[in-house]
Amino acid sequence: MADDEVATKAPRSDAHESVQADDTPAQKGPSMGLLLFLSNGTGIHSKNNQLQADKYASEGFVVVMPDQFAGDSLQNNVTDPTAAPDANPSVIEKIKMGFADTAKSFMIDMWLARQTPEKVLPLLHKVIEGAKDEFADAVANGDGIYAVGYCFGGKYVLLLGSELPDTVAKGQATKDEEQGVVKGGPQIKAGAIAHGTMITKEDIEGIKVPVTMACTENDQLFPDDIRAEGQKYLVDNNRPHEIQVFPGVPHGFAVVGEYEDVKIRDAQKAAFEQMLSWLKSH
């Protein structure tokens, strides 16, 4: 699956792009089921995302990795998290870096503003409906569709595991005011997410299917208080769930990348095993 010409960088400055020959595993025998792989913002052309999807395929899943951004992924030229800063930058360089960081932050904010549930969910609904036909045997083998989400994709695993009005889930307008808004059931049977982004307490409270979360500590993109409130709701309402918090690792740690820090490498392995085990047991 990986494509050398469209490789992306690993999540942090101590990570390097993984390069493997023949990195797409062959599917042998009956599949474990159909797995919807929802990536981070770098999208389907990121080599790291492709390799991460391959890891699930090697475990027996038929993996579908949709372009949830409709060609509008967060490109590497917006931010290069692997670029090593100068140890002793001049005053001018500090000013330049400040302007660059501000511009990058603005571009990312503008990109995030375009990626709304109203835009993304109807696209995912079409992918799911198509996958049910094309990979009917895999769906039958797994008795439904599984989903994993990393960073941006994490929020949408939660939403796909919720009951949503058709106006949001399918992008359908209400034809008759008296008819009201029709809600559809969960579109997945179980979900797993790693270091989700832009997740709200309501997203967690809405989940109707078993879910596991691999989280980082003090994550500004998924604050501890929101995670704690959501977890309390899941416990109080007996919703099947599992939440593992990995301290001392960066947001994005669970995506494939060659890290120099052993602690991050160990957490990456543990997060994958956590998510894989959850899917296989549900």
mmCIF file of N, CA and C in Angstrom, residues 86-163:
data_model
loop_
_atom_site.group_PDB
_atom_site.id
_atom_site.type_symbol
_atom_site.label_atom_id
_atom_site.label_comp_id
_atom_site.label_asym_id
_atom_site.label_seq_id
_atom_site.Cartn_x
_atom_site.Cartn_y
_atom_site.Cartn_z
ATOM 1 N N ASP A 86 17.229 24.945 14.830
ATOM 2 C CA ASP A 86 18.605 25.365 15.106
ATOM 3 C C ASP A 86 18.780 25.492 16.616
ATOM 4 N N ALA A 87 19.872 24.939 17.137
ATOM 5 C CA ALA A 87 20.104 24.961 18.583
ATOM 6 C C ALA A 87 20.307 26.377 19.102
ATOM 7 N N ASN A 88 20.914 27.253 18.275
ATOM 8 C CA ASN A 88 21.174 28.625 18.697
ATOM 9 C C ASN A 88 20.743 29.615 17.606
ATOM 10 N N PRO A 89 19.442 29.763 17.411
ATOM 11 C CA PRO A 89 18.977 30.646 16.343
ATOM 12 C C PRO A 89 19.242 32.112 16.680
ATOM 13 N N SER A 90 19.475 32.897 15.639
ATOM 14 C CA SER A 90 19.686 34.333 15.832
ATOM 15 C C SER A 90 18.342 34.999 16.121
ATOM 16 N N VAL A 91 18.397 36.274 16.496
ATOM 17 C CA VAL A 91 17.172 37.015 16.759
ATOM 18 C C VAL A 91 16.304 37.053 15.505
ATOM 19 N N ILE A 92 16.946 37.297 14.355
ATOM 20 C CA ILE A 92 16.204 37.336 13.094
ATOM 21 C C ILE A 92 15.538 35.983 12.820
ATOM 22 N N GLU A 93 16.289 34.905 13.047
ATOM 23 C CA GLU A 93 15.741 33.565 12.821
ATOM 24 C C GLU A 93 14.575 33.290 13.761
ATOM 25 N N LYS A 94 14.684 33.765 15.017
ATOM 26 C CA LYS A 94 13.585 33.579 15.962
ATOM 27 C C LYS A 94 12.325 34.295 15.475
ATOM 28 N N ILE A 95 12.507 35.496 14.943
ATOM 29 C CA ILE A 95 11.369 36.251 14.424
ATOM 30 C C ILE A 95 10.750 35.519 13.240
ATOM 31 N N LYS A 96 11.624 35.031 12.336
ATOM 32 C CA LYS A 96 11.139 34.286 11.173
ATOM 33 C C LYS A 96 10.360 33.042 11.596
ATOM 34 N N MET A 97 10.917 32.316 12.586
ATOM 35 C CA MET A 97 10.243 31.099 13.045
ATOM 36 C C MET A 97 8.900 31.431 13.686
ATOM 37 N N GLY A 98 8.855 32.583 14.387
ATOM 38 C CA GLY A 98 7.593 32.995 15.000
ATOM 39 C C GLY A 98 6.530 33.261 13.966
ATOM 40 N N PHE A 99 6.900 33.972 12.877
ATOM 41 C CA PHE A 99 5.957 34.236 11.800
ATOM 42 C C PHE A 99 5.531 32.934 11.119
ATOM 43 N N ALA A 100 6.496 32.040 10.914
ATOM 44 C CA ALA A 100 6.194 30.767 10.247
ATOM 45 C C ALA A 100 5.231 29.939 11.075
ATOM 46 N N ASP A 101 5.460 29.880 12.387
ATOM 47 C CA ASP A 101 4.578 29.112 13.261
ATOM 48 C C ASP A 101 3.169 29.691 13.263
ATOM 49 N N THR A 102 3.082 31.031 13.268
ATOM 50 C CA THR A 102 1.771 31.679 13.239
ATOM 51 C C THR A 102 1.040 31.365 11.940
ATOM 52 N N ALA A 103 1.769 31.403 10.830
ATOM 53 C CA ALA A 103 1.156 31.111 9.523
ATOM 54 C C ALA A 103 0.691 29.666 9.455
ATOM 55 N N LYS A 104 1.524 28.744 9.954
ATOM 56 C CA LYS A 104 1.153 27.333 9.946
ATOM 57 C C LYS A 104 -0.084 27.098 10.801
ATOM 58 N N SER A 105 -0.098 27.727 11.983
ATOM 59 C CA SER A 105 -1.241 27.568 12.874
ATOM 60 C C SER A 105 -2.518 28.083 12.222
ATOM 61 N N PHE A 106 -2.414 29.214 11.543
ATOM 62 C CA PHE A 106 -3.575 29.788 10.855
ATOM 63 C C PHE A 106 -4.068 28.853 9.754
ATOM 64 N N MET A 107 -3.142 28.297 8.973
ATOM 65 C CA MET A 107 -3.511 27.400 7.883
ATOM 66 C C MET A 107 -4.173 26.126 8.410
ATOM 67 N N ILE A 108 -3.668 25.605 9.520
ATOM 68 C CA ILE A 108 -4.254 24.412 10.111
ATOM 69 C C ILE A 108 -5.661 24.719 10.629
ATOM 70 N N ASP A 109 -5.816 25.873 11.277
ATOM 71 C CA ASP A 109 -7.139 26.260 11.769
ATOM 72 C C ASP A 109 -8.131 26.397 10.615
ATOM 73 N N MET A 110 -7.692 26.981 9.517
ATOM 74 C CA MET A 110 -8.562 27.138 8.351
ATOM 75 C C MET A 110 -8.932 25.768 7.778
ATOM 76 N N TRP A 111 -7.963 24.864 7.754
ATOM 77 C CA TRP A 111 -8.223 23.514 7.247
ATOM 78 C C TRP A 111 -9.222 22.788 8.139
ATOM 79 N N LEU A 112 -9.023 22.856 9.461
ATOM 80 C CA LEU A 112 -9.940 22.200 10.387
ATOM 81 C C LEU A 112 -11.362 22.751 10.262
ATOM 82 N N ALA A 113 -11.465 24.049 10.010
ATOM 83 C CA ALA A 113 -12.798 24.654 9.870
ATOM 84 C C ALA A 113 -13.554 24.094 8.674
ATOM 85 N N ARG A 114 -12.816 23.581 7.680
ATOM 86 C CA ARG A 114 -13.473 23.017 6.488
ATOM 87 C C ARG A 114 -13.888 21.561 6.698
ATOM 88 N N GLN A 115 -13.295 20.912 7.697
ATOM 89 C CA GLN A 115 -13.562 19.484 7.890
ATOM 90 C C GLN A 115 -14.628 19.307 8.968
ATOM 91 N N THR A 116 -15.877 19.402 8.596
ATOM 92 C CA THR A 116 -16.990 19.333 9.535
ATOM 93 C C THR A 116 -17.715 17.999 9.419
ATOM 94 N N PRO A 117 -18.443 17.586 10.459
ATOM 95 C CA PRO A 117 -19.248 16.360 10.354
ATOM 96 C C PRO A 117 -20.221 16.403 9.188
ATOM 97 N N GLU A 118 -20.766 17.574 8.901
ATOM 98 C CA GLU A 118 -21.713 17.710 7.787
ATOM 99 C C GLU A 118 -21.054 17.403 6.450
ATOM 100 N N LYS A 119 -19.745 17.609 6.371
ATOM 101 C CA LYS A 119 -19.004 17.305 5.144
ATOM 102 C C LYS A 119 -18.476 15.876 5.134
ATOM 103 N N VAL A 120 -17.918 15.444 6.272
ATOM 104 C CA VAL A 120 -17.213 14.162 6.322
ATOM 105 C C VAL A 120 -18.154 12.969 6.431
ATOM 106 N N LEU A 121 -19.183 13.068 7.273
ATOM 107 C CA LEU A 121 -20.039 11.906 7.524
ATOM 108 C C LEU A 121 -20.784 11.395 6.282
ATOM 109 N N PRO A 122 -21.364 12.277 5.448
ATOM 110 C CA PRO A 122 -22.024 11.754 4.240
ATOM 111 C C PRO A 122 -21.049 10.999 3.331
ATOM 112 N N LEU A 123 -19.805 11.463 3.263
ATOM 113 C CA LEU A 123 -18.795 10.777 2.461
ATOM 114 C C LEU A 123 -18.526 9.386 3.033
ATOM 115 N N LEU A 124 -18.376 9.303 4.360
ATOM 116 C CA LEU A 124 -18.120 8.014 4.993
ATOM 117 C C LEU A 124 -19.316 7.078 4.843
ATOM 118 N N HIS A 125 -20.510 7.638 4.878
ATOM 119 C CA HIS A 125 -21.710 6.814 4.687
ATOM 120 C C HIS A 125 -21.702 6.155 3.309
ATOM 121 N N LYS A 126 -21.330 6.912 2.292
ATOM 122 C CA LYS A 126 -21.266 6.358 0.942
ATOM 123 C C LYS A 126 -20.207 5.269 0.843
ATOM 124 N N VAL A 127 -19.064 5.491 1.502
ATOM 125 C CA VAL A 127 -18.002 4.486 1.499
ATOM 126 C C VAL A 127 -18.489 3.201 2.162
ATOM 127 N N ILE A 128 -19.164 3.326 3.295
ATOM 128 C CA ILE A 128 -19.661 2.159 4.023
ATOM 129 C C ILE A 128 -20.680 1.394 3.191
ATOM 130 N N GLU A 129 -21.595 2.115 2.547
ATOM 131 C CA GLU A 129 -22.606 1.439 1.725
ATOM 132 C C GLU A 129 -21.945 0.701 0.559
ATOM 133 N N GLY A 130 -20.939 1.315 -0.041
ATOM 134 C CA GLY A 130 -20.236 0.664 -1.139
ATOM 135 C C GLY A 130 -19.431 -0.540 -0.667
ATOM 136 N N ALA A 131 -18.813 -0.405 0.507
ATOM 137 C CA ALA A 131 -18.002 -1.501 1.044
ATOM 138 C C ALA A 131 -18.858 -2.706 1.411
ATOM 139 N N LYS A 132 -20.073 -2.458 1.856
ATOM 140 C CA LYS A 132 -20.975 -3.563 2.203
ATOM 141 C C LYS A 132 -21.251 -4.438 0.985
ATOM 142 N N ASP A 133 -21.313 -3.830 -0.184
ATOM 143 C CA ASP A 133 -21.543 -4.593 -1.410
ATOM 144 C C ASP A 133 -20.258 -5.249 -1.899
ATOM 145 N N GLU A 134 -19.182 -4.464 -1.967
ATOM 146 C CA GLU A 134 -17.946 -4.967 -2.549
ATOM 147 C C GLU A 134 -17.258 -6.012 -1.666
ATOM 148 N N PHE A 135 -17.395 -5.847 -0.350
ATOM 149 C CA PHE A 135 -16.723 -6.761 0.580
ATOM 150 C C PHE A 135 -17.748 -7.444 1.477
ATOM 151 N N ALA A 136 -18.810 -7.931 0.860
ATOM 152 C CA ALA A 136 -19.917 -8.542 1.614
ATOM 153 C C ALA A 136 -19.447 -9.723 2.457
ATOM 154 N N ASP A 137 -18.531 -10.527 1.926
ATOM 155 C CA ASP A 137 -18.048 -11.690 2.662
ATOM 156 C C ASP A 137 -17.313 -11.260 3.934
ATOM 157 N N ALA A 138 -16.496 -10.222 3.825
ATOM 158 C CA ALA A 138 -15.750 -9.739 4.991
ATOM 159 C C ALA A 138 -16.703 -9.187 6.047
ATOM 160 N N VAL A 139 -17.723 -8.446 5.610
ATOM 161 C CA VAL A 139 -18.713 -7.906 6.546
ATOM 162 C C VAL A 139 -19.423 -9.055 7.257
ATOM 163 N N ALA A 140 -19.767 -10.105 6.493
ATOM 164 C CA ALA A 140 -20.438 -11.265 7.080
ATOM 165 C C ALA A 140 -19.526 -11.997 8.058
ATOM 166 N N ASN A 141 -18.253 -12.132 7.703
ATOM 167 C CA ASN A 141 -17.302 -12.817 8.584
ATOM 168 C C ASN A 141 -17.161 -12.108 9.926
ATOM 169 N N GLY A 142 -17.216 -10.788 9.899
ATOM 170 C CA GLY A 142 -17.085 -10.020 11.133
ATOM 171 C C GLY A 142 -18.410 -9.663 11.755
ATOM 172 N N ASP A 143 -19.510 -10.089 11.115
ATOM 173 C CA ASP A 143 -20.857 -9.765 11.603
ATOM 174 C C ASP A 143 -21.040 -8.266 11.780
ATOM 175 N N GLY A 144 -20.520 -7.506 10.815
ATOM 176 C CA GLY A 144 -20.623 -6.056 10.875
ATOM 177 C C GLY A 144 -19.317 -5.417 10.463
ATOM 178 N N ILE A 145 -19.209 -4.119 10.681
ATOM 179 C CA ILE A 145 -18.021 -3.356 10.284
ATOM 180 C C ILE A 145 -17.320 -2.812 11.524
ATOM 181 N N TYR A 146 -16.005 -3.001 11.569
ATOM 182 C CA TYR A 146 -15.186 -2.433 12.635
ATOM 183 C C TYR A 146 -14.602 -1.097 12.150
ATOM 184 N N ALA A 147 -14.142 -0.280 13.090
ATOM 185 C CA ALA A 147 -13.520 0.984 12.702
ATOM 186 C C ALA A 147 -12.414 1.362 13.666
ATOM 187 N N VAL A 148 -11.318 1.867 13.108
ATOM 188 C CA VAL A 148 -10.250 2.452 13.920
ATOM 189 C C VAL A 148 -10.028 3.878 13.434
ATOM 190 N N GLY A 149 -9.666 4.756 14.368
ATOM 191 C CA GLY A 149 -9.428 6.141 13.991
ATOM 192 C C GLY A 149 -8.242 6.713 14.738
ATOM 193 N N TYR A 150 -7.385 7.398 13.996
ATOM 194 C CA TYR A 150 -6.211 8.039 14.574
ATOM 195 C C TYR A 150 -6.352 9.551 14.438
ATOM 196 N N CYS A 151 -6.109 10.268 15.533
ATOM 197 C CA CYS A 151 -6.180 11.736 15.531
ATOM 198 C C CYS A 151 -7.539 12.202 15.008
ATOM 199 N N PHE A 152 -7.568 12.853 13.850
ATOM 200 C CA PHE A 152 -8.821 13.356 13.275
ATOM 201 C C PHE A 152 -9.839 12.234 13.125
ATOM 202 N N GLY A 153 -9.398 11.062 12.693
ATOM 203 C CA GLY A 153 -10.311 9.952 12.468
ATOM 204 C C GLY A 153 -10.968 9.430 13.726
ATOM 205 N N GLY A 154 -10.376 9.701 14.896
ATOM 206 C CA GLY A 154 -10.944 9.204 16.142
ATOM 207 C C GLY A 154 -12.344 9.727 16.411
ATOM 208 N N LYS A 155 -12.555 10.995 16.167
ATOM 209 C CA LYS A 155 -13.877 11.599 16.390
ATOM 210 C C LYS A 155 -14.938 10.899 15.551
ATOM 211 N N TYR A 156 -14.561 10.532 14.335
ATOM 212 C CA TYR A 156 -15.546 9.969 13.410
ATOM 213 C C TYR A 156 -15.839 8.498 13.690
ATOM 214 N N VAL A 157 -14.929 7.818 14.377
ATOM 215 C CA VAL A 157 -15.255 6.482 14.875
ATOM 216 C C VAL A 157 -16.377 6.598 15.906
ATOM 217 N N LEU A 158 -16.264 7.582 16.802
ATOM 218 C CA LEU A 158 -17.300 7.796 17.807
ATOM 219 C C LEU A 158 -18.630 8.152 17.153
ATOM 220 N N LEU A 159 -18.597 9.014 16.151
ATOM 221 C CA LEU A 159 -19.836 9.430 15.497
ATOM 222 C C LEU A 159 -20.475 8.285 14.725
ATOM 223 N N LEU A 160 -19.660 7.463 14.073
ATOM 224 C CA LEU A 160 -20.204 6.317 13.338
ATOM 225 C C LEU A 160 -20.768 5.270 14.286
ATOM 226 N N GLY A 161 -20.337 5.287 15.531
ATOM 227 C CA GLY A 161 -20.862 4.359 16.524
ATOM 228 C C GLY A 161 -22.015 4.931 17.314
ATOM 229 N N SER A 162 -22.555 6.059 16.852
ATOM 230 C CA SER A 162 -23.661 6.725 17.534
ATOM 231 C C SER A 162 -24.927 6.676 16.686
ATOM 232 N N GLU A 163 -26.027 7.108 17.287
ATOM 233 C CA GLU A 163 -27.275 7.297 16.544
ATOM 234 C C GLU A 163 -27.341 8.752 16.118
#
